[in-house]
Amino acid sequence: MPTKPTSLRASDRRFGVRLLAAAGVAAAAAVPFALLLVLVEGRWRPLRDLDHDAANGLHRVAVDHPAWTSTLRVLSDYVWDPLTLRVGVALLTGWLLWRGARRLAAWAAVTAVAGGLIGLGVKTLVERARPALEDPVAHAPGYSFPSGHAMTATTSFAVFLLVLLPLVPPRARVACWAVAVLSVLGVGFTRVALGVHWFSDVLGGWLLGLAVVVLTGRAFEAWRSDAGMRPAHVGEGLEPELTEPSPEPDTAPR
C-alpha cells in the first residue's frame, strides 16, 4: 500500500497547527474589532448615539409596517438563521469529504466552528444588554455584542463562496459575490430593524467573522504553498483544483 510522502505529511501537520492557531488568535488579531470593542465598552458617545438613532428609527418603521416586519422575521428566523447556515456548511463539508478534498473540508468546518465559539465567548465576556424598546416587534435571548447572526452569516457565506467558486463559470462569479455580500448585509439590517441588536453589535459580528475567515484562509494558503501548489486568487476560490478528478495531492492515483 503506497504511503504518503514525508514532505506531504509534514505539510499536513503544519496545516493542522496553523488552523488551530488561527482559530485561537482570531479575536485578538482582529484590530478593527478590538477597536470597536473598546468603544463599546467605553460607551463612546458618538457610537452610542448612532446605535440609538438607528434602533429607534428602524423600530418606528417596523411598528408602522407589520407586513414588512413579518418578512424580516422570516428572513432572520429561517432563511438566514444561524442554524440554517450551519447546516448548509455541514452538508458542504460532508460533500467535500466525499469529493476527496479533505483539507478544504477541514478548513470549512474549523472556520464555522471557530466563528461560533469565538462569538459566544466574546458575548459572555462583554455581557452587553440588547435594546429595550417600547412595543418590541421581536425578542432574542442572550447577550447582544457581537451579533451571532451577523458573524455566522459572514463566516458561512465566505465558506460557500470560497469553496464553490471554482464550480461557477467565471462570468457568473460576480453575481455570486453580490448575493453573498447582500445576504450578509441583509442579515445585519434585519437584526437592527427587528430591535434585537444595536448597529455596533452587527458591525462587531461582521468584523470578527471576517477576521476568522482571513486567518483560517491564510492557514489554508500556507498549506497549498507547502504542498507545492500554485497560489490561488480569492476570485477563483481557495482550491481551484476542486473541478479536477483528484483535487488534493495525496488523493491522486499512484
mmCIF file of C-alpha atoms in Angstrom:
data_model
loop_
_atom_site.group_PDB
_atom_site.id
_atom_site.type_symbol
_atom_site.label_atom_id
_atom_site.label_comp_id
_atom_site.label_asym_id
_atom_site.label_seq_id
_atom_site.Cartn_x
_atom_site.Cartn_y
_atom_site.Cartn_z
ATOM 1 C CA MET A 1 0.000 0.000 0.000
ATOM 2 C CA PRO A 2 1.563 3.353 -1.000
ATOM 3 C CA THR A 3 2.495 5.722 1.796
ATOM 4 C CA LYS A 4 2.195 9.449 1.824
ATOM 5 C CA PRO A 5 5.475 11.282 1.060
ATOM 6 C CA THR A 6 7.287 12.693 4.090
ATOM 7 C CA SER A 7 7.108 16.265 2.772
ATOM 8 C CA LEU A 8 3.342 15.974 2.328
ATOM 9 C CA ARG A 9 2.888 14.541 5.823
ATOM 10 C CA ALA A 10 4.907 17.454 7.215
ATOM 11 C CA SER A 11 2.779 19.977 5.316
ATOM 12 C CA ASP A 12 -0.348 18.283 6.707
ATOM 13 C CA ARG A 13 0.952 18.679 10.263
ATOM 14 C CA ARG A 14 1.799 22.328 9.699
ATOM 15 C CA PHE A 15 -1.644 22.873 8.156
ATOM 16 C CA GLY A 16 -3.338 21.460 11.263
ATOM 17 C CA VAL A 17 -1.231 23.559 13.605
ATOM 18 C CA ARG A 18 -1.945 26.701 11.584
ATOM 19 C CA LEU A 19 -5.673 26.034 11.561
ATOM 20 C CA LEU A 20 -5.774 25.642 15.344
ATOM 21 C CA ALA A 21 -3.560 28.675 15.881
ATOM 22 C CA ALA A 22 -5.698 30.789 13.555
ATOM 23 C CA ALA A 23 -8.855 29.803 15.438
ATOM 24 C CA GLY A 24 -7.248 30.572 18.791
ATOM 25 C CA VAL A 25 -5.977 34.058 17.935
ATOM 26 C CA ALA A 26 -8.767 35.231 15.623
ATOM 27 C CA ALA A 27 -10.443 37.558 18.130
ATOM 28 C CA ALA A 28 -7.165 39.078 19.361
ATOM 29 C CA ALA A 29 -5.830 39.539 15.826
ATOM 30 C CA ALA A 30 -8.882 41.464 14.636
ATOM 31 C CA VAL A 31 -7.638 45.011 15.182
ATOM 32 C CA PRO A 32 -10.757 46.782 13.848
ATOM 33 C CA PHE A 33 -12.932 44.575 16.014
ATOM 34 C CA ALA A 34 -10.744 45.214 19.051
ATOM 35 C CA LEU A 35 -11.067 48.964 18.494
ATOM 36 C CA LEU A 36 -14.843 48.661 18.205
ATOM 37 C CA LEU A 37 -14.942 46.595 21.379
ATOM 38 C CA VAL A 38 -13.027 49.318 23.241
ATOM 39 C CA LEU A 39 -15.518 51.937 22.017
ATOM 40 C CA VAL A 40 -18.487 49.793 23.012
ATOM 41 C CA GLU A 41 -17.101 49.027 26.456
ATOM 42 C CA GLY A 42 -16.133 52.683 26.942
ATOM 43 C CA ARG A 43 -19.627 53.816 25.933
ATOM 44 C CA TRP A 44 -18.197 56.236 23.366
ATOM 45 C CA ARG A 45 -20.957 58.793 22.883
ATOM 46 C CA PRO A 46 -20.933 59.138 19.045
ATOM 47 C CA LEU A 47 -21.226 55.360 18.677
ATOM 48 C CA ARG A 48 -23.893 55.177 21.358
ATOM 49 C CA ASP A 49 -25.885 57.921 19.646
ATOM 50 C CA LEU A 50 -25.592 56.117 16.312
ATOM 51 C CA ASP A 51 -26.828 52.897 17.905
ATOM 52 C CA HIS A 52 -29.854 54.555 19.473
ATOM 53 C CA ASP A 53 -30.759 56.582 16.385
ATOM 54 C CA ALA A 54 -30.618 53.506 14.148
ATOM 55 C CA ALA A 55 -32.574 51.363 16.617
ATOM 56 C CA ASN A 56 -35.311 53.929 17.238
ATOM 57 C CA GLY A 57 -35.652 54.962 13.599
ATOM 58 C CA LEU A 58 -35.960 51.430 12.251
ATOM 59 C CA HIS A 59 -38.196 50.395 15.144
ATOM 60 C CA ARG A 60 -40.744 53.054 14.213
ATOM 61 C CA VAL A 61 -40.813 51.741 10.657
ATOM 62 C CA ALA A 62 -41.186 48.145 11.910
ATOM 63 C CA VAL A 63 -44.127 49.058 14.158
ATOM 64 C CA ASP A 64 -45.870 51.016 11.400
ATOM 65 C CA HIS A 65 -45.429 48.297 8.731
ATOM 66 C CA PRO A 66 -46.330 44.874 10.194
ATOM 67 C CA ALA A 67 -46.231 43.064 6.835
ATOM 68 C CA TRP A 68 -42.692 44.312 6.227
ATOM 69 C CA THR A 69 -41.753 43.269 9.755
ATOM 70 C CA SER A 70 -43.150 39.769 9.199
ATOM 71 C CA THR A 71 -40.960 39.397 6.120
ATOM 72 C CA LEU A 72 -37.918 40.427 8.147
ATOM 73 C CA ARG A 73 -38.784 37.795 10.766
ATOM 74 C CA VAL A 74 -38.968 35.061 8.133
ATOM 75 C CA LEU A 75 -35.596 36.081 6.719
ATOM 76 C CA SER A 76 -33.963 36.368 10.140
ATOM 77 C CA ASP A 77 -35.522 33.306 11.803
ATOM 78 C CA TYR A 78 -35.475 30.852 8.892
ATOM 79 C CA VAL A 79 -33.620 31.838 5.722
ATOM 80 C CA TRP A 80 -30.625 33.492 7.411
ATOM 81 C CA ASP A 81 -30.920 31.802 10.793
ATOM 82 C CA PRO A 82 -27.531 30.609 12.146
ATOM 83 C CA LEU A 83 -28.826 27.036 12.386
ATOM 84 C CA THR A 84 -29.854 27.081 8.712
ATOM 85 C CA LEU A 85 -26.458 28.399 7.645
ATOM 86 C CA ARG A 86 -24.549 25.942 9.856
ATOM 87 C CA VAL A 87 -26.497 23.012 8.435
ATOM 88 C CA GLY A 88 -25.587 24.279 4.968
ATOM 89 C CA VAL A 89 -21.895 24.405 5.885
ATOM 90 C CA ALA A 90 -22.116 20.928 7.437
ATOM 91 C CA LEU A 91 -23.649 19.498 4.253
ATOM 92 C CA LEU A 92 -20.993 21.219 2.164
ATOM 93 C CA THR A 93 -18.269 19.803 4.420
ATOM 94 C CA GLY A 94 -19.686 16.300 4.000
ATOM 95 C CA TRP A 95 -19.707 16.725 0.220
ATOM 96 C CA LEU A 96 -16.079 17.872 0.275
ATOM 97 C CA LEU A 97 -15.080 14.787 2.252
ATOM 98 C CA TRP A 98 -16.872 12.590 -0.276
ATOM 99 C CA ARG A 99 -15.205 14.541 -3.062
ATOM 100 C CA GLY A 100 -11.751 13.847 -1.597
ATOM 101 C CA ALA A 101 -10.994 17.474 -0.636
ATOM 102 C CA ARG A 102 -10.272 16.647 2.997
ATOM 103 C CA ARG A 103 -8.197 19.707 3.833
ATOM 104 C CA LEU A 104 -10.753 22.054 2.291
ATOM 105 C CA ALA A 105 -13.412 20.259 4.352
ATOM 106 C CA ALA A 106 -11.287 20.799 7.467
ATOM 107 C CA TRP A 107 -10.969 24.485 6.631
ATOM 108 C CA ALA A 108 -14.732 24.868 6.207
ATOM 109 C CA ALA A 109 -15.501 23.054 9.463
ATOM 110 C CA VAL A 110 -12.878 24.877 11.532
ATOM 111 C CA THR A 111 -13.942 28.259 10.149
ATOM 112 C CA ALA A 112 -17.591 27.642 11.039
ATOM 113 C CA VAL A 113 -16.934 26.143 14.481
ATOM 114 C CA ALA A 114 -14.287 28.702 15.429
ATOM 115 C CA GLY A 115 -16.599 31.532 14.438
ATOM 116 C CA GLY A 116 -19.404 30.196 16.603
ATOM 117 C CA LEU A 117 -17.245 29.540 19.661
ATOM 118 C CA ILE A 118 -15.352 32.833 19.486
ATOM 119 C CA GLY A 119 -18.562 34.811 19.078
ATOM 120 C CA LEU A 120 -20.137 33.054 22.060
ATOM 121 C CA GLY A 121 -17.024 33.659 24.141
ATOM 122 C CA VAL A 122 -16.948 37.378 23.371
ATOM 123 C CA LYS A 123 -20.676 37.703 24.146
ATOM 124 C CA THR A 124 -20.091 36.113 27.547
ATOM 125 C CA LEU A 125 -17.161 38.402 28.310
ATOM 126 C CA VAL A 126 -18.817 41.652 27.211
ATOM 127 C CA GLU A 127 -22.306 40.927 28.607
ATOM 128 C CA ARG A 128 -23.936 43.746 26.673
ATOM 129 C CA ALA A 129 -27.700 44.065 27.035
ATOM 130 C CA ARG A 130 -29.925 44.026 23.980
ATOM 131 C CA PRO A 131 -32.010 47.085 23.034
ATOM 132 C CA ALA A 132 -35.034 47.672 25.271
ATOM 133 C CA LEU A 133 -37.676 49.269 23.058
ATOM 134 C CA GLU A 134 -41.297 50.141 23.702
ATOM 135 C CA ASP A 135 -43.727 47.836 21.893
ATOM 136 C CA PRO A 136 -40.997 45.443 20.642
ATOM 137 C CA VAL A 137 -41.669 43.527 17.429
ATOM 138 C CA ALA A 138 -39.220 40.682 18.184
ATOM 139 C CA HIS A 139 -37.298 39.120 21.055
ATOM 140 C CA ALA A 140 -33.966 37.281 21.273
ATOM 141 C CA PRO A 141 -32.226 35.532 24.173
ATOM 142 C CA GLY A 142 -28.692 36.074 25.436
ATOM 143 C CA TYR A 143 -26.294 38.963 25.225
ATOM 144 C CA SER A 144 -26.013 41.418 22.360
ATOM 145 C CA PHE A 145 -22.371 42.024 21.321
ATOM 146 C CA PRO A 146 -21.330 40.801 18.809
ATOM 147 C CA SER A 147 -24.323 39.718 16.751
ATOM 148 C CA GLY A 148 -24.241 35.946 16.317
ATOM 149 C CA HIS A 149 -26.444 36.196 13.228
ATOM 150 C CA ALA A 150 -24.080 38.692 11.575
ATOM 151 C CA MET A 151 -20.969 36.711 12.473
ATOM 152 C CA THR A 152 -22.412 33.379 11.325
ATOM 153 C CA ALA A 153 -23.579 34.925 8.056
ATOM 154 C CA THR A 154 -20.090 36.320 7.433
ATOM 155 C CA THR A 155 -18.276 33.037 8.048
ATOM 156 C CA SER A 156 -20.901 30.862 6.336
ATOM 157 C CA PHE A 157 -21.247 32.854 3.115
ATOM 158 C CA ALA A 158 -17.455 33.153 2.953
ATOM 159 C CA VAL A 159 -17.225 29.360 3.169
ATOM 160 C CA PHE A 160 -19.869 28.900 0.471
ATOM 161 C CA LEU A 161 -18.128 31.375 -1.824
ATOM 162 C CA LEU A 162 -14.525 30.300 -1.346
ATOM 163 C CA VAL A 163 -15.391 26.616 -1.696
ATOM 164 C CA LEU A 164 -17.864 26.730 -4.587
ATOM 165 C CA LEU A 165 -16.426 29.481 -6.817
ATOM 166 C CA PRO A 166 -14.307 27.001 -8.852
ATOM 167 C CA LEU A 167 -17.542 25.267 -9.877
ATOM 168 C CA VAL A 168 -19.119 28.509 -11.108
ATOM 169 C CA PRO A 169 -18.473 29.887 -14.630
ATOM 170 C CA PRO A 170 -16.247 32.991 -14.438
ATOM 171 C CA ARG A 171 -18.971 35.246 -15.821
ATOM 172 C CA ALA A 172 -21.338 34.236 -13.012
ATOM 173 C CA ARG A 173 -18.888 34.765 -10.146
ATOM 174 C CA VAL A 174 -19.660 38.460 -9.781
ATOM 175 C CA ALA A 175 -23.315 37.538 -9.222
ATOM 176 C CA CYS A 176 -22.284 35.019 -6.543
ATOM 177 C CA TRP A 177 -20.249 37.663 -4.746
ATOM 178 C CA ALA A 178 -23.174 40.084 -4.959
ATOM 179 C CA VAL A 179 -25.612 37.549 -3.479
ATOM 180 C CA ALA A 180 -23.224 36.736 -0.634
ATOM 181 C CA VAL A 181 -22.484 40.375 0.220
ATOM 182 C CA LEU A 182 -26.143 41.396 0.040
ATOM 183 C CA SER A 183 -27.092 38.437 2.249
ATOM 184 C CA VAL A 184 -24.531 39.359 4.904
ATOM 185 C CA LEU A 185 -25.648 42.996 4.845
ATOM 186 C CA GLY A 186 -29.274 41.890 4.875
ATOM 187 C CA VAL A 187 -28.755 39.779 7.986
ATOM 188 C CA GLY A 188 -27.344 42.772 9.822
ATOM 189 C CA PHE A 189 -30.186 45.012 8.678
ATOM 190 C CA THR A 190 -32.872 42.592 9.855
ATOM 191 C CA ARG A 191 -31.329 42.308 13.337
ATOM 192 C CA VAL A 192 -31.281 46.071 13.840
ATOM 193 C CA ALA A 193 -34.692 46.615 12.218
ATOM 194 C CA LEU A 194 -36.269 43.969 14.477
ATOM 195 C CA GLY A 195 -34.821 45.715 17.508
ATOM 196 C CA VAL A 196 -32.806 42.769 18.840
ATOM 197 C CA HIS A 197 -29.337 44.236 18.194
ATOM 198 C CA TRP A 198 -27.567 47.568 18.147
ATOM 199 C CA PHE A 199 -25.836 48.584 14.927
ATOM 200 C CA SER A 200 -22.442 48.219 16.632
ATOM 201 C CA ASP A 201 -23.358 44.614 17.544
ATOM 202 C CA VAL A 202 -23.841 43.851 13.865
ATOM 203 C CA LEU A 203 -20.650 45.660 12.868
ATOM 204 C CA GLY A 204 -18.770 43.678 15.502
ATOM 205 C CA GLY A 205 -20.151 40.407 14.141
ATOM 206 C CA TRP A 206 -19.082 41.308 10.611
ATOM 207 C CA LEU A 207 -15.557 42.299 11.659
ATOM 208 C CA LEU A 208 -14.966 39.313 13.907
ATOM 209 C CA GLY A 209 -16.348 36.880 11.335
ATOM 210 C CA LEU A 210 -14.126 38.390 8.655
ATOM 211 C CA ALA A 211 -11.102 38.044 10.944
ATOM 212 C CA VAL A 212 -11.789 34.322 11.400
ATOM 213 C CA VAL A 213 -12.133 33.776 7.649
ATOM 214 C CA VAL A 214 -8.958 35.702 6.835
ATOM 215 C CA LEU A 215 -6.851 33.870 9.396
ATOM 216 C CA THR A 216 -8.061 30.362 8.561
ATOM 217 C CA GLY A 217 -7.870 31.204 4.862
ATOM 218 C CA ARG A 218 -4.235 32.183 5.265
ATOM 219 C CA ALA A 219 -3.587 28.880 7.008
ATOM 220 C CA PHE A 220 -5.059 27.053 4.017
ATOM 221 C CA GLU A 221 -2.958 29.096 1.599
ATOM 222 C CA ALA A 222 0.143 28.210 3.630
ATOM 223 C CA TRP A 223 -0.670 24.506 3.243
ATOM 224 C CA ARG A 224 -1.002 24.956 -0.528
ATOM 225 C CA SER A 225 2.426 26.555 -0.605
ATOM 226 C CA ASP A 226 3.940 23.750 1.498
ATOM 227 C CA ALA A 227 2.374 21.160 -0.795
ATOM 228 C CA GLY A 228 3.869 22.828 -3.894
ATOM 229 C CA MET A 229 0.542 24.077 -5.264
ATOM 230 C CA ARG A 230 0.192 27.395 -7.028
ATOM 231 C CA PRO A 231 -1.213 30.409 -5.147
ATOM 232 C CA ALA A 232 -4.983 30.742 -5.549
ATOM 233 C CA HIS A 233 -6.608 34.106 -6.218
ATOM 234 C CA VAL A 234 -9.573 34.915 -3.992
ATOM 235 C CA GLY A 235 -11.703 35.402 -7.100
ATOM 236 C CA GLU A 236 -11.317 31.725 -8.053
ATOM 237 C CA GLY A 237 -11.865 30.179 -4.622
ATOM 238 C CA LEU A 238 -9.495 28.589 -2.127
ATOM 239 C CA GLU A 239 -8.999 25.409 -4.143
ATOM 240 C CA PRO A 240 -9.360 25.928 -7.911
ATOM 241 C CA GLU A 241 -8.474 22.237 -8.423
ATOM 242 C CA LEU A 242 -11.864 21.228 -6.982
ATOM 243 C CA THR A 243 -13.127 20.687 -10.527
ATOM 244 C CA GLU A 244 -10.425 18.076 -11.183
ATOM 245 C CA PRO A 245 -10.853 14.327 -10.520
ATOM 246 C CA SER A 246 -8.334 14.474 -7.655
ATOM 247 C CA PRO A 247 -8.386 17.970 -6.131
ATOM 248 C CA GLU A 248 -5.677 17.458 -3.483
ATOM 249 C CA PRO A 249 -2.156 15.969 -3.861
ATOM 250 C CA ASP A 250 -2.498 12.873 -1.715
ATOM 251 C CA THR A 251 -5.705 11.767 -3.453
ATOM 252 C CA ALA A 252 -4.003 11.498 -6.822
ATOM 253 C CA PRO A 253 -3.554 7.934 -8.145
ATOM 254 C CA ARG A 254 -0.102 6.399 -7.729
#
